[in-house]
CSV table of C-alpha atoms in Angstrom, one decimal:
chain,number,residue,atom,x,y,z
A,1,UNK,CA,3.0,23.5,-19.2
A,2,UNK,CA,1.3,24.2,-15.8
A,3,UNK,CA,-2.3,25.0,-15.8
A,4,UNK,CA,-4.5,26.6,-13.2
A,5,UNK,CA,-8.2,26.6,-14.4
A,6,UNK,CA,-9.9,25.1,-17.4
A,7,UNK,CA,-10.7,27.6,-20.1
A,8,UNK,CA,-14.4,28.2,-20.9
A,9,UNK,CA,-14.0,26.6,-24.3
A,10,UNK,CA,-12.7,23.4,-22.8
A,11,UNK,CA,-15.5,23.3,-20.2
A,12,UNK,CA,-18.1,23.7,-22.9
A,13,UNK,CA,-16.3,20.9,-24.9
A,14,UNK,CA,-16.5,18.7,-21.8
A,15,UNK,CA,-20.2,19.4,-21.5
A,16,UNK,CA,-20.8,18.5,-25.1
A,17,UNK,CA,-18.7,15.4,-24.8
A,18,UNK,CA,-20.7,14.3,-21.7
A,19,UNK,CA,-24.0,14.7,-23.5
A,20,UNK,CA,-22.9,13.1,-26.8
A,21,UNK,CA,-20.5,10.3,-25.8
A,22,UNK,CA,-19.4,10.6,-22.3
A,23,UNK,CA,-20.7,9.4,-18.9
A,24,UNK,CA,-24.0,11.1,-19.2
A,25,UNK,CA,-26.4,9.6,-21.8
A,26,UNK,CA,-24.3,7.4,-24.0
A,27,UNK,CA,-25.1,3.7,-24.2
A,28,UNK,CA,-22.8,2.0,-21.6
A,29,UNK,CA,-20.4,-0.8,-22.4
A,30,UNK,CA,-21.4,-3.7,-20.0
A,31,UNK,CA,-17.8,-3.9,-18.8
A,32,UNK,CA,-17.8,-0.2,-17.7
A,33,UNK,CA,-21.3,0.3,-16.4
A,34,UNK,CA,-21.2,2.3,-13.2
A,35,UNK,CA,-22.4,0.6,-10.1
A,36,UNK,CA,-24.4,2.4,-7.4
A,37,UNK,CA,-24.6,0.4,-4.1
A,38,UNK,CA,-28.1,-0.7,-3.5
A,39,UNK,CA,-29.0,-0.9,-7.1
A,40,UNK,CA,-29.6,-4.4,-8.5
A,41,UNK,CA,-28.0,-6.0,-10.3
A,42,UNK,CA,-24.6,-4.7,-9.4
A,43,UNK,CA,-22.5,-4.5,-12.5
A,44,UNK,CA,-18.8,-3.9,-11.8
A,45,UNK,CA,-15.9,-5.0,-14.0
A,46,UNK,CA,-14.2,-7.8,-12.0
A,47,UNK,CA,-10.5,-7.7,-11.4
A,48,UNK,CA,-8.2,-10.2,-13.1
A,49,UNK,CA,-8.3,-12.3,-9.9
A,50,UNK,CA,-12.1,-12.6,-9.8
A,51,UNK,CA,-14.4,-14.9,-11.6
A,52,UNK,CA,-16.3,-13.0,-14.4
A,53,UNK,CA,-19.6,-13.8,-12.8
A,54,UNK,CA,-18.7,-12.3,-9.4
A,55,UNK,CA,-21.8,-10.5,-8.1
A,56,UNK,CA,-20.5,-9.1,-4.7
A,57,UNK,CA,-20.4,-8.3,-2.0
A,58,UNK,CA,-18.8,-4.9,-2.7
A,59,UNK,CA,-17.2,-2.3,-0.5
A,60,UNK,CA,-19.5,0.7,-0.8
A,61,UNK,CA,-16.7,3.2,-0.3
A,62,UNK,CA,-14.5,1.8,-3.1
A,63,UNK,CA,-16.5,-0.4,-5.4
A,64,UNK,CA,-14.0,-3.2,-4.7
A,65,UNK,CA,-14.8,-6.7,-3.4
A,66,UNK,CA,-15.2,-7.1,0.4
A,67,UNK,CA,-16.2,-9.9,2.7
A,68,UNK,CA,-20.0,-10.1,3.4
A,69,UNK,CA,-19.4,-9.5,7.1
A,70,UNK,CA,-18.3,-5.9,6.4
A,71,UNK,CA,-20.5,-4.9,3.5
A,72,UNK,CA,-23.2,-3.1,5.6
A,73,UNK,CA,-21.1,-2.2,8.6
A,74,UNK,CA,-20.7,1.4,9.7
A,75,UNK,CA,-17.2,2.5,8.7
A,76,UNK,CA,-14.7,3.7,11.3
A,77,UNK,CA,-13.3,7.2,10.9
A,78,UNK,CA,-10.0,8.0,12.6
A,79,UNK,CA,-8.4,11.4,13.1
A,80,UNK,CA,-4.8,11.4,11.9
A,81,UNK,CA,-2.0,13.7,12.9
A,82,UNK,CA,-0.2,15.3,10.0
A,83,UNK,CA,2.5,17.5,11.6
A,84,UNK,CA,6.0,16.9,10.2
A,85,UNK,CA,7.1,16.1,13.8
A,86,UNK,CA,4.6,13.2,14.0
A,87,UNK,CA,5.4,11.5,10.7
A,88,UNK,CA,5.3,8.8,9.5
A,89,UNK,CA,1.6,8.2,9.8
A,90,UNK,CA,0.6,4.5,10.2
A,91,UNK,CA,-2.2,2.5,8.7
A,92,UNK,CA,-3.5,5.2,6.3
A,93,UNK,CA,-2.7,3.1,3.3
A,94,UNK,CA,-5.5,0.8,4.4
A,95,UNK,CA,-8.1,3.6,4.5
A,96,UNK,CA,-10.8,3.5,1.8
A,97,UNK,CA,-11.1,7.3,1.9
A,98,UNK,CA,-8.6,9.9,3.2
A,99,UNK,CA,-10.0,13.4,3.9
A,100,UNK,CA,-7.5,16.2,4.4
A,101,UNK,CA,-8.5,19.7,5.7
A,102,UNK,CA,-6.8,22.6,7.3
A,103,UNK,CA,-6.6,22.8,11.1
A,104,UNK,CA,-5.0,25.9,12.6
A,105,UNK,CA,-1.9,27.8,11.7
A,106,UNK,CA,-1.8,26.3,8.2
A,107,UNK,CA,-1.3,22.8,9.3
A,108,UNK,CA,-3.6,19.9,8.1
A,109,UNK,CA,-5.1,16.9,9.7
A,110,UNK,CA,-6.6,13.9,8.0
A,111,UNK,CA,-9.6,11.6,8.6
A,112,UNK,CA,-9.1,8.0,7.5
A,113,UNK,CA,-12.3,6.2,6.8
A,114,UNK,CA,-12.2,2.4,6.9
A,115,UNK,CA,-15.2,0.2,5.8
A,116,UNK,CA,-13.3,-2.8,7.3
A,117,UNK,CA,-10.7,-2.7,10.0
A,118,UNK,CA,-9.9,-6.4,9.6
A,119,UNK,CA,-6.2,-7.0,9.3
A,120,UNK,CA,-5.5,-3.3,9.6
A,121,UNK,CA,-2.3,-2.8,11.7
A,122,UNK,CA,-1.4,0.2,13.7
A,123,UNK,CA,-3.4,3.4,12.9
A,124,UNK,CA,-2.0,6.7,14.0
A,125,UNK,CA,-1.0,8.8,15.4
A,126,UNK,CA,-4.5,9.7,16.5
A,127,UNK,CA,-5.1,13.4,17.0
A,128,UNK,CA,-7.8,15.8,18.3
A,129,UNK,CA,-11.1,16.6,16.7
A,130,UNK,CA,-12.4,19.7,15.0
A,131,UNK,CA,-16.1,20.3,14.3
A,132,UNK,CA,-16.0,20.0,10.5
A,133,UNK,CA,-14.3,16.5,10.8
A,134,UNK,CA,-17.5,15.5,12.7
A,135,UNK,CA,-19.5,16.5,9.6
A,136,UNK,CA,-17.3,14.3,7.4
A,137,UNK,CA,-17.8,11.3,9.8
A,138,UNK,CA,-21.5,11.9,10.0
A,139,UNK,CA,-21.8,11.9,6.2
A,140,UNK,CA,-20.7,8.3,6.3
A,141,UNK,CA,-22.7,7.3,9.4
A,142,UNK,CA,-19.3,6.4,10.8
A,143,UNK,CA,-18.0,5.6,14.3
A,144,UNK,CA,-15.5,8.4,15.1
A,145,UNK,CA,-12.2,7.9,16.9
A,146,UNK,CA,-10.1,10.9,18.2
A,147,UNK,CA,-7.7,12.0,20.9
A,148,UNK,CA,-8.9,15.3,22.3
A,149,UNK,CA,-10.6,18.1,20.5
A,150,UNK,CA,-11.6,21.8,20.5
A,151,UNK,CA,-14.2,22.8,23.0
A,152,UNK,CA,-16.6,23.5,20.1
A,153,UNK,CA,-16.0,19.9,18.8
A,154,UNK,CA,-16.7,18.5,22.2
A,155,UNK,CA,-19.9,20.5,22.4
A,156,UNK,CA,-21.1,19.4,19.0
A,157,UNK,CA,-20.2,15.7,19.7
A,158,UNK,CA,-22.7,16.0,22.5
A,159,UNK,CA,-25.4,18.1,20.9
A,160,UNK,CA,-25.2,16.2,17.5
A,161,UNK,CA,-25.1,12.8,19.3
A,162,UNK,CA,-22.0,11.8,17.4
A,163,UNK,CA,-20.8,8.2,18.1
A,164,UNK,CA,-17.3,9.4,19.1
A,165,UNK,CA,-14.7,7.6,21.2
A,166,UNK,CA,-12.0,9.8,22.8
A,167,UNK,CA,-8.6,8.8,24.1
A,168,UNK,CA,-8.3,12.0,26.2
A,169,UNK,CA,-11.7,12.4,27.9
A,170,UNK,CA,-12.9,8.9,28.3
A,171,UNK,CA,-12.0,5.4,29.5
A,172,UNK,CA,-10.4,4.2,26.3
A,173,UNK,CA,-6.7,4.6,26.9
A,174,UNK,CA,-4.7,1.5,27.9
A,175,UNK,CA,-1.4,1.2,29.6
A,176,UNK,CA,0.1,-1.0,27.0
A,177,UNK,CA,-0.4,-2.0,23.4
A,178,UNK,CA,-3.7,-3.7,22.7
A,179,UNK,CA,-5.0,-3.3,26.3
A,180,UNK,CA,-7.7,-0.8,25.3
A,181,UNK,CA,-9.0,1.0,22.2
A,182,UNK,CA,-6.0,3.5,22.3
A,183,UNK,CA,-2.5,3.4,23.8
A,184,UNK,CA,0.7,5.4,23.7
A,185,UNK,CA,3.1,3.8,21.3
A,186,UNK,CA,6.4,2.9,22.9
A,187,UNK,CA,8.5,3.6,19.8
A,188,UNK,CA,6.9,7.0,19.3
A,189,UNK,CA,7.4,7.9,23.0
A,190,UNK,CA,11.2,7.6,22.5
A,191,UNK,CA,11.5,10.7,20.2
A,192,UNK,CA,8.1,12.4,20.0
A,193,UNK,CA,6.0,14.6,22.2
A,194,UNK,CA,3.2,12.9,24.0
A,195,UNK,CA,0.5,14.3,21.8
A,196,UNK,CA,2.0,12.5,18.8
A,197,UNK,CA,2.0,9.0,20.4
A,198,UNK,CA,-1.6,7.9,20.5
A,199,UNK,CA,-2.4,4.9,18.3
A,200,UNK,CA,-4.9,2.1,17.8
A,201,UNK,CA,-5.2,-0.9,15.5
A,202,UNK,CA,-7.8,-2.9,13.7
A,203,UNK,CA,-7.9,-5.7,16.3
A,204,UNK,CA,-8.4,-3.2,19.2
A,205,UNK,CA,-11.2,-1.5,17.3
A,206,UNK,CA,-13.0,-4.8,16.8
A,207,UNK,CA,-12.4,-5.8,20.5
A,208,UNK,CA,-13.1,-2.6,22.4
A,209,UNK,CA,-15.9,-0.8,20.6
A,210,UNK,CA,-18.7,-0.5,23.2
A,211,UNK,CA,-21.5,-3.0,22.8
A,212,UNK,CA,-23.9,-0.1,23.0
A,213,UNK,CA,-22.8,1.3,19.6
A,214,UNK,CA,-24.8,0.3,16.5
A,215,UNK,CA,-22.4,-1.6,14.3
A,216,UNK,CA,-24.4,-1.7,11.0
A,217,UNK,CA,-26.1,0.9,8.9
A,218,UNK,CA,-29.9,1.3,9.2
A,219,UNK,CA,-31.7,-0.8,6.6
A,220,UNK,CA,-32.6,2.2,4.5
A,221,UNK,CA,-29.1,3.5,4.3
A,222,UNK,CA,-27.3,3.6,0.9
A,223,UNK,CA,-24.0,5.2,0.1
A,224,UNK,CA,-24.7,6.6,-3.3
A,225,UNK,CA,-21.4,6.7,-5.2
A,226,UNK,CA,-20.8,5.1,-8.5
A,227,UNK,CA,-17.7,3.2,-9.5
A,228,UNK,CA,-16.2,1.8,-12.7
A,229,UNK,CA,-13.0,-0.1,-13.5
A,230,UNK,CA,-10.4,2.4,-14.7
A,231,UNK,CA,-12.3,5.6,-14.1
A,232,UNK,CA,-10.3,8.1,-16.2
A,233,UNK,CA,-12.9,10.8,-16.8
A,234,UNK,CA,-14.2,11.2,-20.4
A,235,UNK,CA,-12.8,14.3,-22.0
A,236,UNK,CA,-10.4,14.9,-19.2
A,237,UNK,CA,-7.2,16.9,-19.6
A,238,UNK,CA,-3.9,15.1,-19.1
A,239,UNK,CA,-2.7,15.4,-15.5
A,240,UNK,CA,0.3,13.4,-14.6
A,241,UNK,CA,1.2,15.6,-11.7
A,242,UNK,CA,-1.4,17.5,-9.6
A,243,UNK,CA,-0.3,20.0,-7.0
A,244,UNK,CA,-2.8,20.9,-4.2
A,245,UNK,CA,-1.9,23.9,-2.0
A,246,UNK,CA,-3.5,24.0,1.4
A,247,UNK,CA,-1.3,26.7,2.9
A,248,UNK,CA,2.3,27.9,3.0
A,249,UNK,CA,3.0,25.0,5.3
A,250,UNK,CA,1.4,22.2,3.2
A,251,UNK,CA,1.1,21.4,-0.5
A,252,UNK,CA,0.1,17.9,-1.6
A,253,UNK,CA,1.5,16.5,-4.8
A,254,UNK,CA,0.0,13.6,-6.7
A,255,UNK,CA,2.0,11.9,-9.4
A,256,UNK,CA,0.4,9.4,-11.7
A,257,UNK,CA,2.1,6.0,-12.1
A,258,UNK,CA,1.0,4.1,-15.2
A,259,UNK,CA,2.1,0.7,-13.8
A,260,UNK,CA,-0.2,0.8,-10.8
A,261,UNK,CA,-2.8,3.1,-12.3
A,262,UNK,CA,-2.6,5.2,-9.0
A,263,UNK,CA,-1.5,8.6,-8.0
A,264,UNK,CA,1.5,8.4,-5.7
A,265,UNK,CA,1.3,11.0,-2.9
A,266,UNK,CA,4.0,13.4,-1.7
A,267,UNK,CA,4.0,16.1,1.0
A,268,UNK,CA,6.6,18.3,2.5
A,269,UNK,CA,8.8,17.5,-0.4
A,270,UNK,CA,9.0,13.8,0.4
A,271,UNK,CA,7.0,10.6,-0.3
A,272,UNK,CA,4.0,10.2,1.9
A,273,UNK,CA,4.7,6.9,3.6
A,274,UNK,CA,2.8,4.4,5.7
A,275,UNK,CA,5.1,3.7,8.6
A,276,UNK,CA,3.7,0.2,8.9
A,277,UNK,CA,5.0,-0.9,5.5
A,278,UNK,CA,7.5,1.8,4.5
A,279,UNK,CA,5.7,2.2,1.2
A,280,UNK,CA,4.5,5.3,-0.5
A,281,UNK,CA,0.7,5.9,-0.5
A,282,UNK,CA,-1.0,5.5,-3.8
A,283,UNK,CA,-4.6,6.3,-4.5
A,284,UNK,CA,-6.9,5.6,-7.5
A,285,UNK,CA,-9.0,8.8,-7.2
A,286,UNK,CA,-8.0,12.3,-6.3
A,287,UNK,CA,-10.7,14.9,-5.5
A,288,UNK,CA,-10.1,18.5,-4.6
A,289,UNK,CA,-13.0,20.5,-3.1
A,290,UNK,CA,-12.8,24.3,-2.5
A,291,UNK,CA,-14.7,25.4,0.6
A,292,UNK,CA,-14.8,28.5,2.7
A,293,UNK,CA,-12.2,28.3,5.5
A,294,UNK,CA,-12.7,31.1,8.1
A,295,UNK,CA,-11.0,32.0,11.4
A,296,UNK,CA,-13.0,31.7,14.6
A,297,UNK,CA,-10.9,34.4,16.2
A,298,UNK,CA,-10.4,32.3,19.3
A,299,UNK,CA,-7.0,32.3,21.1
A,300,UNK,CA,-6.0,29.0,19.5
A,301,UNK,CA,-6.4,30.1,15.9
A,302,UNK,CA,-9.1,27.5,15.2
A,303,UNK,CA,-11.0,27.8,11.9
A,304,UNK,CA,-14.3,26.8,10.5
A,305,UNK,CA,-14.7,24.9,7.2
A,306,UNK,CA,-18.1,25.3,5.4
A,307,UNK,CA,-19.0,21.8,4.1
A,308,UNK,CA,-22.7,22.5,3.3
A,309,UNK,CA,-22.7,25.4,0.9
A,310,UNK,CA,-21.2,23.4,-2.0
A,311,UNK,CA,-18.8,24.7,-4.6
A,312,UNK,CA,-16.4,23.7,-7.3
A,313,UNK,CA,-13.4,21.4,-7.5
A,314,UNK,CA,-11.5,18.9,-9.6
A,315,UNK,CA,-11.4,15.2,-10.1
A,316,UNK,CA,-8.3,13.2,-11.3
A,317,UNK,CA,-8.2,9.5,-12.1
A,318,UNK,CA,-6.2,7.5,-14.6
A,319,UNK,CA,-4.0,10.4,-15.4
A,320,UNK,CA,-6.9,12.6,-16.5
A,321,UNK,CA,-8.5,15.6,-14.7
A,322,UNK,CA,-11.9,17.4,-15.0
A,323,UNK,CA,-13.6,20.2,-13.1
A,324,UNK,CA,-16.4,19.1,-10.8
A,325,UNK,CA,-19.1,20.5,-8.5
A,326,UNK,CA,-19.8,19.3,-5.0
A,327,UNK,CA,-22.6,19.6,-2.5
A,328,UNK,CA,-23.6,18.3,1.0
A,329,UNK,CA,-27.2,18.9,2.0
A,330,UNK,CA,-26.5,19.1,5.7
A,331,UNK,CA,-24.0,17.9,8.3
A,332,UNK,CA,-25.4,14.3,8.3
A,333,UNK,CA,-25.5,14.0,4.5
A,334,UNK,CA,-23.0,12.5,2.1
A,335,UNK,CA,-21.0,14.5,-0.4
A,336,UNK,CA,-22.5,14.5,-3.9
A,337,UNK,CA,-20.1,15.0,-6.7
A,338,UNK,CA,-21.1,15.9,-10.3
A,339,UNK,CA,-19.3,16.9,-13.5
A,340,UNK,CA,-19.4,20.5,-14.5
A,341,UNK,CA,-22.5,19.9,-16.6
A,342,UNK,CA,-24.4,18.2,-13.7
A,343,UNK,CA,-23.9,14.6,-14.4
A,344,UNK,CA,-23.2,12.2,-11.5
A,345,UNK,CA,-19.4,11.8,-11.1
A,346,UNK,CA,-18.2,8.2,-11.6
A,347,UNK,CA,-15.1,7.2,-9.7
A,348,UNK,CA,-12.6,4.5,-10.5
A,349,UNK,CA,-12.8,1.3,-8.4
A,350,UNK,CA,-10.4,1.9,-5.6
A,351,UNK,CA,-9.5,4.3,-2.8
A,352,UNK,CA,-10.1,8.0,-2.7
A,353,UNK,CA,-8.2,11.0,-1.4
A,354,UNK,CA,-10.3,14.1,-0.8
A,355,UNK,CA,-8.4,17.4,-0.4
A,356,UNK,CA,-10.5,20.3,1.0
A,357,UNK,CA,-8.8,23.6,0.4
A,358,UNK,CA,-9.7,27.3,0.8
A,359,UNK,CA,-11.9,28.8,-1.9
A,360,UNK,CA,-9.2,31.2,-2.9
A,361,UNK,CA,-6.7,28.5,-3.6
A,362,UNK,CA,-6.2,26.9,-7.1
A,363,UNK,CA,-4.5,23.7,-8.0
A,364,UNK,CA,-2.1,23.2,-10.8
A,365,UNK,CA,-1.4,20.3,-13.0
A,366,UNK,CA,0.8,19.2,-15.9
């Protein structure tokens, strides 16, 4: 049976569960104690391939092991084209977080956030910026890569002092693969319009980022998200298939696979594929946030997305789903996720897909 919103009785039951035996105040099992980066000691259930006494370093965006070189680096956030004509995307399976928002005309674009770009292949196609994607990047203290942008986005990049590198209005486009931060992919140029051909890769990002850019977070920076192995929310409702409508053009579908403990992603009625590997994208955590999306009334049909007023949403992990609340104090701040009764949301160790949909839209699950 398909469901649209949790009934009040179930929401109250979840609140009571959280208070009596859920994530809130219950005595934690040492193997599932949430870890918040910056806290000591870090307690995370190690994977089967790790030694039981593994103490880090950890990827702050996923709660998974990472090399010490990348632990405190500023992540790289890359604008990703999501038009049907530009698919498949490439390199998005390596992103620690994927954010998807509406652009104009009902289409969506994505922002892939990478704590480490080591061994990441081609990433693309890289597309143009919108102002609210800047706010997503700023929330991670990220270095932002894009190819073009709205005039408002360009103005905000300057006034907000965003560390943004642009293929279109800059000196970062090379004539051939690997010759600069960005280039036009030869294979894409054979059957795609020029705006769908801009790509980069992990090696180019490491090589061509300007020396003037700060590479590491400031010493007082902490990404305050908690992780636990598994991560299925206590008291969650069964959700093996979650459908997320952005517009009449795009609905995302997330289908839980027991074997991998991930949600496999579909869009446009097909598997969402990484063109580098040919494999379907799978994610450990699915978050849906409802935010006000309003037209700007300019000639291009651009919109605004309100990312600082907070609101409601849903969280799915391990085949279970619960309602959540979200907030973002200002454009530079991180998202804060809580359960419906105000407890900090604990994610499963692994990657995250954040869907930001209009406030009037409702997801369905079964």
